[in-house]
CSV table of C-alpha atoms in Angstrom, one decimal:
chain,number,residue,atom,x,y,z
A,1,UNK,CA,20.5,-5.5,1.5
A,2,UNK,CA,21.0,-7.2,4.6
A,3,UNK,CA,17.7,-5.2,6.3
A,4,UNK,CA,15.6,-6.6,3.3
A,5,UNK,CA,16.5,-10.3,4.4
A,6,UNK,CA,15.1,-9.7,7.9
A,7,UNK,CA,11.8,-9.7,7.3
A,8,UNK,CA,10.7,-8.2,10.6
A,9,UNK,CA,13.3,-5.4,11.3
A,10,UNK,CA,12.5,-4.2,7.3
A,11,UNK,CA,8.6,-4.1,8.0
A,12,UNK,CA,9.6,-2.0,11.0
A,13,UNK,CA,12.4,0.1,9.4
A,14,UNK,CA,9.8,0.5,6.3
A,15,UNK,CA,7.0,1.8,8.7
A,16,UNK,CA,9.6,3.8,10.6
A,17,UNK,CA,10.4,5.2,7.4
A,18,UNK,CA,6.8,6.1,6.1
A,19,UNK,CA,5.2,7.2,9.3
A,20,UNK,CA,7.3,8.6,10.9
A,21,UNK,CA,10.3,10.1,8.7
A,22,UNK,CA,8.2,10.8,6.2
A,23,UNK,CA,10.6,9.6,3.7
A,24,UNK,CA,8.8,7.8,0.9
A,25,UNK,CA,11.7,7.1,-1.8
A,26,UNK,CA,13.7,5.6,1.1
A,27,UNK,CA,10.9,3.7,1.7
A,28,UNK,CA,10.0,2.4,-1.6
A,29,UNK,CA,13.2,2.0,-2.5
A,30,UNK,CA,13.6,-0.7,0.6
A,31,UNK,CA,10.0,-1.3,-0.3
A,32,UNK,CA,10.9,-2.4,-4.0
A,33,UNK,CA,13.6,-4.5,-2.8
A,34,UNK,CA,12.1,-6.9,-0.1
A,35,UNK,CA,9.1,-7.3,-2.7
A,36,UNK,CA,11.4,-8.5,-5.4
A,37,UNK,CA,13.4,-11.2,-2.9
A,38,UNK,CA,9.7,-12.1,-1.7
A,39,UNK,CA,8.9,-13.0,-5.3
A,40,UNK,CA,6.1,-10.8,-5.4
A,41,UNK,CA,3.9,-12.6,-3.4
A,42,UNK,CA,3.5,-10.7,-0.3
A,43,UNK,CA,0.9,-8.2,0.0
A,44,UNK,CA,2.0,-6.4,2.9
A,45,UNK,CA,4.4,-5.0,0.9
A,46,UNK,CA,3.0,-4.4,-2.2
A,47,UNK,CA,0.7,-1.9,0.1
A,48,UNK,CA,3.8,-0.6,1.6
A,49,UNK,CA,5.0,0.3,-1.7
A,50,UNK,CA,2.1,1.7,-2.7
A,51,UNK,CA,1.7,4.1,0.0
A,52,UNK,CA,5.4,5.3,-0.6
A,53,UNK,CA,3.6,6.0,-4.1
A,54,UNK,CA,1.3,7.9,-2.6
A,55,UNK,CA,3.4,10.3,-1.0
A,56,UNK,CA,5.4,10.7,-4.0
A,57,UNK,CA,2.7,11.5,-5.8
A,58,UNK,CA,2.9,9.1,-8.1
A,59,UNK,CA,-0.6,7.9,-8.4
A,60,UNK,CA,-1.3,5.5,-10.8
A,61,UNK,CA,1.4,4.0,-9.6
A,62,UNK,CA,-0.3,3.7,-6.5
A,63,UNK,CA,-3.2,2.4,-7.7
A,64,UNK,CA,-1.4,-0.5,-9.1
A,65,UNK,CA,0.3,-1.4,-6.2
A,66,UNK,CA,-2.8,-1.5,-4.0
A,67,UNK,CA,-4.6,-3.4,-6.9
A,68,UNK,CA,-2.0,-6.0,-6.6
A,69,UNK,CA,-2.2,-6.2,-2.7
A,70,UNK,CA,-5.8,-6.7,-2.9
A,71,UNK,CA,-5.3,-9.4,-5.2
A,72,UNK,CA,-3.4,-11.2,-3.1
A,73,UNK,CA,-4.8,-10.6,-0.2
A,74,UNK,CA,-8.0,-8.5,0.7
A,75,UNK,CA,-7.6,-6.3,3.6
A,76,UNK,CA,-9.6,-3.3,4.3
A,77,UNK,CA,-6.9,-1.1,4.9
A,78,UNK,CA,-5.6,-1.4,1.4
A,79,UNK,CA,-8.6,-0.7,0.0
A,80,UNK,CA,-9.1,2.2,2.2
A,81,UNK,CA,-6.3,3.4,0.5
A,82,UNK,CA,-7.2,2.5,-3.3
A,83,UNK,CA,-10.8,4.4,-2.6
A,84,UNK,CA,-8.0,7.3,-0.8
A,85,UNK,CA,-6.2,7.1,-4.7
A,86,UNK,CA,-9.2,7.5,-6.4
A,87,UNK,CA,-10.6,10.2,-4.7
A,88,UNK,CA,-6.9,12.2,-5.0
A,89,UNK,CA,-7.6,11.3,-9.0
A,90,UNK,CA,-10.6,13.0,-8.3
A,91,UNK,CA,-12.6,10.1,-9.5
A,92,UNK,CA,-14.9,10.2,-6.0
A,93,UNK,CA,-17.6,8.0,-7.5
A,94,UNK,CA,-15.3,5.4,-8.8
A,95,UNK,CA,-14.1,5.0,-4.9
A,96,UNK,CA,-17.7,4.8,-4.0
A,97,UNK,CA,-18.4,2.0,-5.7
A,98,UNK,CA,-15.7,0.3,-4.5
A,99,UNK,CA,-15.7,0.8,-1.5
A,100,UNK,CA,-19.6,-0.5,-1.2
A,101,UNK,CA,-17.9,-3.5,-3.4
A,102,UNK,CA,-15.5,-3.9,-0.4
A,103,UNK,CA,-17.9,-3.8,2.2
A,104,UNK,CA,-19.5,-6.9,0.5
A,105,UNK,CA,-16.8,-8.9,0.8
A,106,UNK,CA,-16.1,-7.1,4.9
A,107,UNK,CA,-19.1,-7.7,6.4
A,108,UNK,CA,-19.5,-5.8,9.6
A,109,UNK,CA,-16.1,-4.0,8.9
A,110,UNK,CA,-17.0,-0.2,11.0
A,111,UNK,CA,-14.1,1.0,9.0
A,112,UNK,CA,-15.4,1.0,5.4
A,113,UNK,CA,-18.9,2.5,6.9
């Protein structure tokens, strides 16, 4: 509780968790919690919770999450890692048009090339 009020040693702990622990419910879990005492407005964590998803296998879960980070904010990397959920649903042409949707909206963005 008291890592989820401090906004920036959670984002770090959460990444820590991710990346290099590889511990996704511990990560979603912290995840879950600073996105409910942010009032489910901040995207960063929505795609945080999303990738813990990801690597739980979890997704349509996924896919939600990274929906709703978009939403509220649209950064490539989240929807390099919607088209990365769609592909893993084996839905490859459904992450091909979005992704040339995205790089509408990114123009000159290398990473979505």
């Amino acid at each position: 509780r008291r890592v989820a009020q401090n906004s920036a040693l959670a984002k770090a702990l959460c990444d820590f968790l991710v990346y290099h622990e590889h511990q996704p419910k511990e990560a979603m879990e912290l995840a879950a919690r600073v996105t409910v005492e942010a009032g489910y407005s901040d995207w960063w964590w929505k795609e945080r919770l999303g990738k813990a998803y990801y690597q739980l296998g979890l997704l349509r879960d996924a896919e939600k999450q990274f929906q709703s980070s978009i939403r509220d904010q649209d950064m490539v990397a989240s929807c390099l890692e919607l088209a990365k959920v769609h592909v893993r649903l084996d839905q490859p042409n459904t992450a091909l048009e979005f992704l040339l949707g995205a790089l509408d909206h990114h123009l000159g963005d290398t990473d979505l090339l």
